[in-house]
mmCIF file of C-alpha atoms in Angstrom:
data_model
loop_
_atom_site.group_PDB
_atom_site.id
_atom_site.type_symbol
_atom_site.label_atom_id
_atom_site.label_comp_id
_atom_site.label_asym_id
_atom_site.label_seq_id
_atom_site.Cartn_x
_atom_site.Cartn_y
_atom_site.Cartn_z
ATOM 1 C CA MET A 1 112.791 116.856 93.958
ATOM 2 C CA GLY A 2 116.350 118.631 94.166
ATOM 3 C CA ALA A 3 119.613 117.455 95.825
ATOM 4 C CA LEU A 4 121.056 117.191 92.019
ATOM 5 C CA HIS A 5 123.524 114.611 90.815
ATOM 6 C CA GLU A 6 124.780 113.491 87.759
ATOM 7 C CA GLY A 7 121.703 111.124 86.897
ATOM 8 C CA HIS A 8 119.591 114.564 87.108
ATOM 9 C CA ILE A 9 121.961 116.647 84.912
ATOM 10 C CA ALA A 10 121.918 113.878 82.263
ATOM 11 C CA LEU A 11 118.062 114.793 82.099
ATOM 12 C CA VAL A 12 118.992 118.328 81.729
ATOM 13 C CA LYS A 13 121.762 117.684 79.219
ATOM 14 C CA ARG A 14 119.267 115.439 77.157
ATOM 15 C CA SER A 15 116.738 118.199 77.225
ATOM 16 C CA LEU A 16 118.909 121.009 76.198
ATOM 17 C CA ALA A 17 120.162 118.961 73.319
ATOM 18 C CA GLU A 18 116.773 118.292 71.801
ATOM 19 C CA ASN A 19 114.504 121.378 72.984
ATOM 20 C CA ASP A 20 114.629 125.184 72.374
ATOM 21 C CA LEU A 21 113.448 125.822 75.975
ATOM 22 C CA THR A 22 114.005 123.700 79.019
ATOM 23 C CA VAL A 23 112.034 123.881 82.223
ATOM 24 C CA VAL A 24 113.487 122.187 85.275
ATOM 25 C CA SER A 25 111.049 121.518 88.287
ATOM 26 C CA ILE A 26 112.299 120.856 91.787
ATOM 27 C CA PHE A 27 109.513 119.978 94.257
ATOM 28 C CA VAL A 28 109.874 117.938 97.379
ATOM 29 C CA ASN A 29 106.374 116.247 96.860
ATOM 30 C CA PRO A 30 104.677 115.258 100.248
ATOM 31 C CA ALA A 31 102.080 113.148 98.426
ATOM 32 C CA GLN A 32 104.489 110.661 98.047
ATOM 33 C CA PHE A 33 106.077 110.025 101.348
ATOM 34 C CA ALA A 34 104.329 107.904 103.679
ATOM 35 C CA PRO A 35 103.875 109.202 107.482
ATOM 36 C CA HIS A 36 106.932 107.045 108.609
ATOM 37 C CA GLU A 37 108.909 108.014 105.486
ATOM 38 C CA ASP A 38 111.889 110.741 105.246
ATOM 39 C CA LEU A 39 109.867 113.749 103.925
ATOM 40 C CA ALA A 40 111.388 115.794 106.937
ATOM 41 C CA THR A 41 114.914 114.754 106.225
ATOM 42 C CA TYR A 42 115.181 114.504 102.712
ATOM 43 C CA PRO A 43 118.137 116.525 101.098
ATOM 44 C CA ARG A 44 117.456 119.982 100.320
ATOM 45 C CA THR A 45 120.175 121.524 98.562
ATOM 46 C CA LEU A 46 118.684 124.342 96.496
ATOM 47 C CA PRO A 47 121.693 126.964 96.330
ATOM 48 C CA GLN A 48 123.954 124.178 95.283
ATOM 49 C CA ASP A 49 121.420 122.779 92.903
ATOM 50 C CA LEU A 50 120.803 126.503 91.368
ATOM 51 C CA ASP A 51 124.814 126.724 90.846
ATOM 52 C CA ILE A 52 124.637 123.213 88.945
ATOM 53 C CA LEU A 53 121.746 123.975 86.851
ATOM 54 C CA SER A 54 123.556 127.885 86.036
ATOM 55 C CA ALA A 55 126.405 125.798 84.506
ATOM 56 C CA GLN A 56 124.589 123.716 82.072
ATOM 57 C CA SER A 57 124.556 124.758 78.630
ATOM 58 C CA PHE A 58 124.295 123.153 75.043
ATOM 59 C CA ILE A 59 126.350 124.559 72.039
ATOM 60 C CA ILE A 60 123.867 124.450 68.645
ATOM 61 C CA GLN A 61 125.356 123.064 65.814
ATOM 62 C CA ASN A 62 124.466 123.240 62.227
ATOM 63 C CA GLU A 63 123.910 120.185 60.009
ATOM 64 C CA ASP A 64 127.668 119.917 58.962
ATOM 65 C CA GLY A 65 128.471 119.810 62.823
ATOM 66 C CA SER A 66 130.193 123.412 62.786
ATOM 67 C CA GLU A 67 128.976 125.640 66.071
ATOM 68 C CA THR A 68 126.257 128.290 65.209
ATOM 69 C CA GLY A 69 127.656 130.282 68.346
ATOM 70 C CA GLN A 70 124.165 129.810 69.911
ATOM 71 C CA ILE A 71 123.947 128.516 73.492
ATOM 72 C CA ARG A 72 120.943 126.981 75.015
ATOM 73 C CA LYS A 73 120.689 127.094 78.899
ATOM 74 C CA PRO A 74 117.658 125.990 81.152
ATOM 75 C CA ALA A 75 115.419 128.612 80.822
ATOM 76 C CA ALA A 76 113.215 128.603 83.832
ATOM 77 C CA LEU A 77 113.259 126.659 87.265
ATOM 78 C CA PHE A 78 109.925 125.806 88.400
ATOM 79 C CA LEU A 79 109.699 125.933 92.200
ATOM 80 C CA PRO A 80 106.376 125.724 93.277
ATOM 81 C CA ALA A 81 105.372 125.712 97.251
ATOM 82 C CA ALA A 82 103.134 122.910 98.635
ATOM 83 C CA SER A 83 100.331 125.303 99.158
ATOM 84 C CA GLU A 84 100.162 126.089 95.180
ATOM 85 C CA MET A 85 100.477 122.316 94.465
ATOM 86 C CA TYR A 86 98.117 121.362 96.821
ATOM 87 C CA PRO A 87 95.416 124.300 97.383
ATOM 88 C CA SER A 88 93.558 122.179 99.709
ATOM 89 C CA GLY A 89 96.204 121.612 101.828
ATOM 90 C CA ILE A 90 98.320 118.100 101.988
ATOM 91 C CA THR A 91 99.180 115.585 104.873
ATOM 92 C CA GLN A 92 101.159 112.251 104.343
ATOM 93 C CA ASN A 93 98.310 110.553 105.853
ATOM 94 C CA THR A 94 96.099 109.610 102.795
ATOM 95 C CA THR A 95 92.715 108.994 104.775
ATOM 96 C CA GLU A 96 92.983 112.618 105.847
ATOM 97 C CA GLN A 97 93.797 114.179 102.298
ATOM 98 C CA LYS A 98 91.375 116.332 100.608
ATOM 99 C CA GLY A 99 91.225 117.470 97.075
ATOM 100 C CA THR A 100 92.082 115.680 93.745
ATOM 101 C CA PHE A 101 94.347 112.701 93.494
ATOM 102 C CA VAL A 102 95.471 110.530 90.466
ATOM 103 C CA LYS A 103 95.855 106.901 90.866
ATOM 104 C CA VAL A 104 96.792 104.482 88.008
ATOM 105 C CA GLU A 105 94.616 101.457 88.802
ATOM 106 C CA GLY A 106 96.475 97.967 88.411
ATOM 107 C CA TYR A 107 99.859 99.272 87.808
ATOM 108 C CA SER A 108 100.885 100.789 91.223
ATOM 109 C CA HIS A 109 100.962 97.793 93.733
ATOM 110 C CA GLN A 110 103.676 95.794 92.173
ATOM 111 C CA MET A 111 107.557 96.081 92.544
ATOM 112 C CA GLU A 112 108.124 99.456 94.405
ATOM 113 C CA GLY A 113 104.315 99.919 94.903
ATOM 114 C CA LYS A 114 104.213 96.509 97.269
ATOM 115 C CA SER A 115 106.663 98.211 99.572
ATOM 116 C CA ARG A 116 105.428 101.742 99.036
ATOM 117 C CA PRO A 117 101.822 101.428 98.462
ATOM 118 C CA THR A 118 101.005 105.168 98.406
ATOM 119 C CA PHE A 119 103.699 106.351 96.473
ATOM 120 C CA PHE A 120 102.745 106.137 93.075
ATOM 121 C CA ARG A 121 99.433 107.622 93.998
ATOM 122 C CA GLY A 122 101.729 110.826 94.850
ATOM 123 C CA VAL A 123 103.709 110.502 91.906
ATOM 124 C CA ALA A 124 100.928 110.537 89.421
ATOM 125 C CA THR A 125 99.050 113.122 91.061
ATOM 126 C CA VAL A 126 102.248 115.730 91.222
ATOM 127 C CA VAL A 127 103.347 114.985 87.843
ATOM 128 C CA THR A 128 99.909 115.438 86.303
ATOM 129 C CA LYS A 129 99.976 118.931 88.100
ATOM 130 C CA LEU A 130 103.458 119.758 86.706
ATOM 131 C CA PHE A 131 102.320 118.713 83.142
ATOM 132 C CA ASN A 132 99.493 120.738 83.357
ATOM 133 C CA ALA A 133 101.442 123.616 84.615
ATOM 134 C CA ILE A 134 104.258 123.381 82.153
ATOM 135 C CA GLU A 135 102.777 121.623 79.128
ATOM 136 C CA PRO A 136 106.022 119.958 77.762
ATOM 137 C CA THR A 137 106.386 118.967 74.420
ATOM 138 C CA ASN A 138 108.990 116.174 75.748
ATOM 139 C CA ALA A 139 109.623 115.184 79.555
ATOM 140 C CA TYR A 140 112.468 113.243 80.551
ATOM 141 C CA PHE A 141 112.904 110.696 83.711
ATOM 142 C CA GLY A 142 115.514 108.348 84.626
ATOM 143 C CA GLN A 143 115.512 104.637 84.400
ATOM 144 C CA LYS A 144 116.405 104.169 88.163
ATOM 145 C CA ASP A 145 112.804 104.857 89.006
ATOM 146 C CA ILE A 146 111.814 102.413 85.898
ATOM 147 C CA GLN A 147 108.224 101.560 87.193
ATOM 148 C CA GLN A 148 107.736 105.263 87.694
ATOM 149 C CA ALA A 149 108.727 106.381 84.327
ATOM 150 C CA LEU A 150 106.797 103.703 82.583
ATOM 151 C CA LEU A 151 103.673 104.268 84.700
ATOM 152 C CA LEU A 152 103.851 107.913 83.817
ATOM 153 C CA LYS A 153 103.897 107.036 80.100
ATOM 154 C CA ARG A 154 100.899 105.033 80.900
ATOM 155 C CA LEU A 155 99.271 107.870 82.592
ATOM 156 C CA CYS A 156 99.732 110.195 79.403
ATOM 157 C CA ARG A 157 98.267 107.405 77.534
ATOM 158 C CA ASP A 158 95.055 106.719 79.546
ATOM 159 C CA LEU A 159 94.249 110.480 80.115
ATOM 160 C CA LEU A 160 94.867 111.386 76.680
ATOM 161 C CA LEU A 161 97.530 114.154 77.351
ATOM 162 C CA SER A 162 99.063 115.728 74.665
ATOM 163 C CA HIS A 163 101.635 117.824 76.464
ATOM 164 C CA PRO A 164 103.711 115.428 76.627
ATOM 165 C CA ASP A 165 101.926 112.564 74.775
ATOM 166 C CA PRO A 166 103.183 109.224 75.787
ATOM 167 C CA GLU A 167 105.589 108.913 72.751
ATOM 168 C CA HIS A 168 107.476 111.932 74.138
ATOM 169 C CA VAL A 169 107.974 110.639 77.796
ATOM 170 C CA HIS A 170 111.658 109.774 77.615
ATOM 171 C CA ILE A 171 113.365 107.108 79.962
ATOM 172 C CA VAL A 172 117.238 107.945 80.091
ATOM 173 C CA PRO A 173 119.837 105.450 81.256
ATOM 174 C CA THR A 174 120.649 105.082 85.112
ATOM 175 C CA ALA A 175 123.720 107.165 85.969
ATOM 176 C CA ARG A 176 126.149 105.022 88.086
ATOM 177 C CA ASP A 177 129.330 105.479 89.874
ATOM 178 C CA THR A 178 131.942 104.679 87.128
ATOM 179 C CA SER A 179 133.947 102.559 89.616
ATOM 180 C CA THR A 180 131.404 100.986 91.202
ATOM 181 C CA GLY A 181 128.424 100.459 89.489
ATOM 182 C CA LEU A 182 126.266 102.202 92.263
ATOM 183 C CA ALA A 183 123.039 103.961 90.916
ATOM 184 C CA LEU A 184 123.306 107.662 91.625
ATOM 185 C CA SER A 185 120.509 108.629 93.934
ATOM 186 C CA SER A 186 119.884 111.881 96.415
ATOM 187 C CA ARG A 187 119.570 109.417 99.249
ATOM 188 C CA ASN A 188 123.017 108.140 98.969
ATOM 189 C CA ALA A 189 123.743 111.438 100.645
ATOM 190 C CA TYR A 190 122.324 109.642 103.832
ATOM 191 C CA LEU A 191 125.134 106.780 103.568
ATOM 192 C CA THR A 192 128.220 106.742 106.093
ATOM 193 C CA ASN A 193 131.688 105.897 104.828
ATOM 194 C CA ASP A 194 131.070 102.203 105.773
ATOM 195 C CA GLY A 195 127.670 102.584 104.128
ATOM 196 C CA LEU A 196 129.087 103.546 100.703
ATOM 197 C CA GLN A 197 131.503 100.601 100.660
ATOM 198 C CA VAL A 198 128.683 98.057 100.780
ATOM 199 C CA ALA A 199 126.100 100.243 98.645
ATOM 200 C CA PRO A 200 127.230 98.664 95.328
ATOM 201 C CA THR A 201 126.028 95.181 96.446
ATOM 202 C CA LEU A 202 122.396 95.796 95.093
ATOM 203 C CA HIS A 203 123.737 96.164 91.855
ATOM 204 C CA LYS A 204 126.289 93.445 92.356
ATOM 205 C CA ALA A 205 123.269 91.111 93.090
ATOM 206 C CA LEU A 206 121.215 92.232 90.195
ATOM 207 C CA LYS A 207 123.837 91.665 87.640
ATOM 208 C CA ALA A 208 124.493 88.227 88.999
ATOM 209 C CA ALA A 209 120.607 87.519 88.523
ATOM 210 C CA GLU A 210 121.017 88.612 85.136
ATOM 211 C CA LYS A 211 123.955 86.729 84.116
ATOM 212 C CA ALA A 212 121.901 83.501 85.445
ATOM 213 C CA TRP A 213 118.829 84.573 83.382
ATOM 214 C CA ASN A 214 120.741 85.187 80.094
ATOM 215 C CA THR A 215 122.439 81.778 80.688
ATOM 216 C CA GLY A 216 119.282 79.823 80.971
ATOM 217 C CA SER A 217 118.385 79.758 84.777
ATOM 218 C CA ASN A 218 114.607 79.998 85.561
ATOM 219 C CA LYS A 219 113.210 83.260 87.390
ATOM 220 C CA SER A 220 113.629 81.481 90.728
ATOM 221 C CA GLU A 221 117.164 80.369 90.187
ATOM 222 C CA SER A 222 118.159 83.722 88.858
ATOM 223 C CA VAL A 223 116.657 85.581 92.094
ATOM 224 C CA GLU A 224 118.686 82.912 94.254
ATOM 225 C CA GLU A 225 121.644 83.820 92.493
ATOM 226 C CA ALA A 226 121.237 87.756 93.521
ATOM 227 C CA ILE A 227 120.220 86.716 97.007
ATOM 228 C CA LYS A 228 123.778 84.718 97.119
ATOM 229 C CA VAL A 229 125.665 87.752 96.311
ATOM 230 C CA ILE A 230 124.075 89.881 99.137
ATOM 231 C CA GLU A 231 124.585 87.044 101.783
ATOM 232 C CA THR A 232 128.079 86.787 100.612
ATOM 233 C CA GLU A 233 128.686 90.781 100.824
ATOM 234 C CA LYS A 234 127.076 90.749 104.037
ATOM 235 C CA ALA A 235 129.497 88.046 105.335
ATOM 236 C CA GLN A 236 132.526 89.774 103.632
ATOM 237 C CA ALA A 237 131.720 93.061 105.520
ATOM 238 C CA LEU A 238 131.244 91.469 108.969
ATOM 239 C CA LEU A 239 134.904 90.233 108.166
ATOM 240 C CA CYS A 240 136.544 93.533 107.244
ATOM 241 C CA GLY A 241 135.247 95.124 109.979
ATOM 242 C CA ILE A 242 132.603 97.042 108.432
ATOM 243 C CA LYS A 243 129.753 98.265 110.674
ATOM 244 C CA VAL A 244 126.869 98.291 108.477
ATOM 245 C CA GLU A 245 123.305 96.314 108.396
ATOM 246 C CA MET A 246 122.214 95.218 104.907
ATOM 247 C CA ARG A 247 118.480 94.129 104.826
ATOM 248 C CA LEU A 248 117.178 92.819 101.605
ATOM 249 C CA ASP A 249 113.527 94.518 101.032
ATOM 250 C CA TYR A 250 113.101 92.581 97.575
ATOM 251 C CA VAL A 251 114.658 91.183 94.455
ATOM 252 C CA GLU A 252 112.014 90.411 91.595
ATOM 253 C CA LEU A 253 111.506 90.128 87.863
ATOM 254 C CA ASN A 254 108.400 91.556 86.647
ATOM 255 C CA ASN A 255 107.272 92.146 83.073
ATOM 256 C CA SER A 256 107.590 95.697 81.890
ATOM 257 C CA ASP A 257 103.961 95.844 80.214
ATOM 258 C CA ASP A 258 102.037 95.378 83.061
ATOM 259 C CA PHE A 259 104.547 94.885 85.870
ATOM 260 C CA GLU A 260 103.067 91.554 86.912
ATOM 261 C CA VAL A 261 105.641 89.119 88.668
ATOM 262 C CA ILE A 262 107.055 86.390 86.076
ATOM 263 C CA ASP A 263 106.254 82.643 86.756
ATOM 264 C CA PRO A 264 108.842 81.143 88.961
ATOM 265 C CA GLN A 265 109.683 78.378 86.562
ATOM 266 C CA MET A 266 109.990 81.071 83.496
ATOM 267 C CA ARG A 267 113.055 81.138 81.326
ATOM 268 C CA LYS A 268 114.367 83.928 79.370
ATOM 269 C CA ASN A 269 113.264 81.895 75.818
ATOM 270 C CA GLU A 270 109.534 81.699 77.139
ATOM 271 C CA ALA A 271 109.434 85.433 78.541
ATOM 272 C CA GLY A 272 107.414 86.651 75.460
ATOM 273 C CA PRO A 273 107.575 89.995 73.335
ATOM 274 C CA HIS A 274 108.104 92.362 76.346
ATOM 275 C CA PRO A 275 111.169 93.073 78.173
ATOM 276 C CA VAL A 276 111.683 91.754 81.531
ATOM 277 C CA ILE A 277 112.491 93.891 84.589
ATOM 278 C CA ILE A 278 114.602 92.631 87.283
ATOM 279 C CA SER A 279 114.677 95.361 90.212
ATOM 280 C CA GLY A 280 115.469 95.237 93.826
ATOM 281 C CA ALA A 281 115.510 97.392 97.339
ATOM 282 C CA LEU A 282 118.127 97.061 99.744
ATOM 283 C CA TRP A 283 118.320 98.811 102.976
ATOM 284 C CA VAL A 284 121.993 99.855 104.156
ATOM 285 C CA ASP A 285 121.422 100.804 107.696
ATOM 286 C CA GLN A 286 118.322 103.266 107.352
ATOM 287 C CA THR A 287 118.932 104.346 103.795
ATOM 288 C CA ARG A 288 116.720 102.449 101.396
ATOM 289 C CA LEU A 289 118.392 101.999 98.060
ATOM 290 C CA ILE A 290 116.880 100.970 94.504
ATOM 291 C CA ASP A 291 117.904 99.611 91.493
ATOM 292 C CA ASN A 292 116.933 97.625 88.271
ATOM 293 C CA LEU A 293 118.019 96.221 84.885
ATOM 294 C CA ILE A 294 116.259 95.573 81.714
ATOM 295 C CA LEU A 295 116.592 92.127 80.340
ATOM 296 C CA GLY A 296 115.632 92.140 76.612
ATOM 297 C CA ASP A 297 115.277 94.614 73.968
ATOM 298 C CA LEU A 298 116.517 97.962 75.962
ATOM 299 C CA ASN A 299 115.588 100.004 72.907
ATOM 300 C CA SER A 300 111.921 99.348 73.191
ATOM 301 C CA ILE A 301 112.117 100.894 76.800
ATOM 302 C CA ILE A 302 115.026 103.393 76.872
ATOM 303 C CA SER A 303 114.350 106.459 74.459
#
């Protein structure tokens, strides 16, 4: 959706390395914002985005590692207008929307969908349109939005899409601040200086839950470890005079195959063949931050 950061650029670089032609789409999609959400204020930095994209390149190499002298750069930027993507018009109120929309039933109400019940309907619709317009061989999405990425792989499978097919929907690891672990996000631009100091709290909390899970704690105990970290960070911020409000939306462990919440008493050795996703959302003042970690076979999801 624009406001490009290193996480987006990692997707572009991956595509340049693996494809002859790379098309980048930038579209702030009204259909994935609820009426109370931040469509009007979402960061829009197109001139800066264009500069960043124009600076990206990949030097093609021969099989022996020598350079060919050929360079790949982004081939096209797809910048559709809302009227082109939604010819029947678009409103954020789903009860007033007209036209064709895509909904992935049974996989959109858990995790992020529990807090944002119309979000994945908007995502599935706009990405289907983008796939139809571009017909990519490969598509690249970030792990930070893990439910979105896995849902889109399922969408391609269920709709029998060939461009891309589900095996060519790639999920790229979350890009993070190298010193704090904070997941990079366009919405980080909303954070104040105080907010930036406490924003890594969610990642710390998820790491604590991951450690508990990996050392034998059950799901409930692992979630409790995450909550303890958040409460400790809130108290520490208060002591340090950091004027910021932190409000936990959720921390949860879900099966990566169907997104269902795992049993509170389940432990790592009982989790079954599919990786478990621990994810969370934390409000820092008026900015909602999300993050996740994959517990189990990372290579079965990241590709």
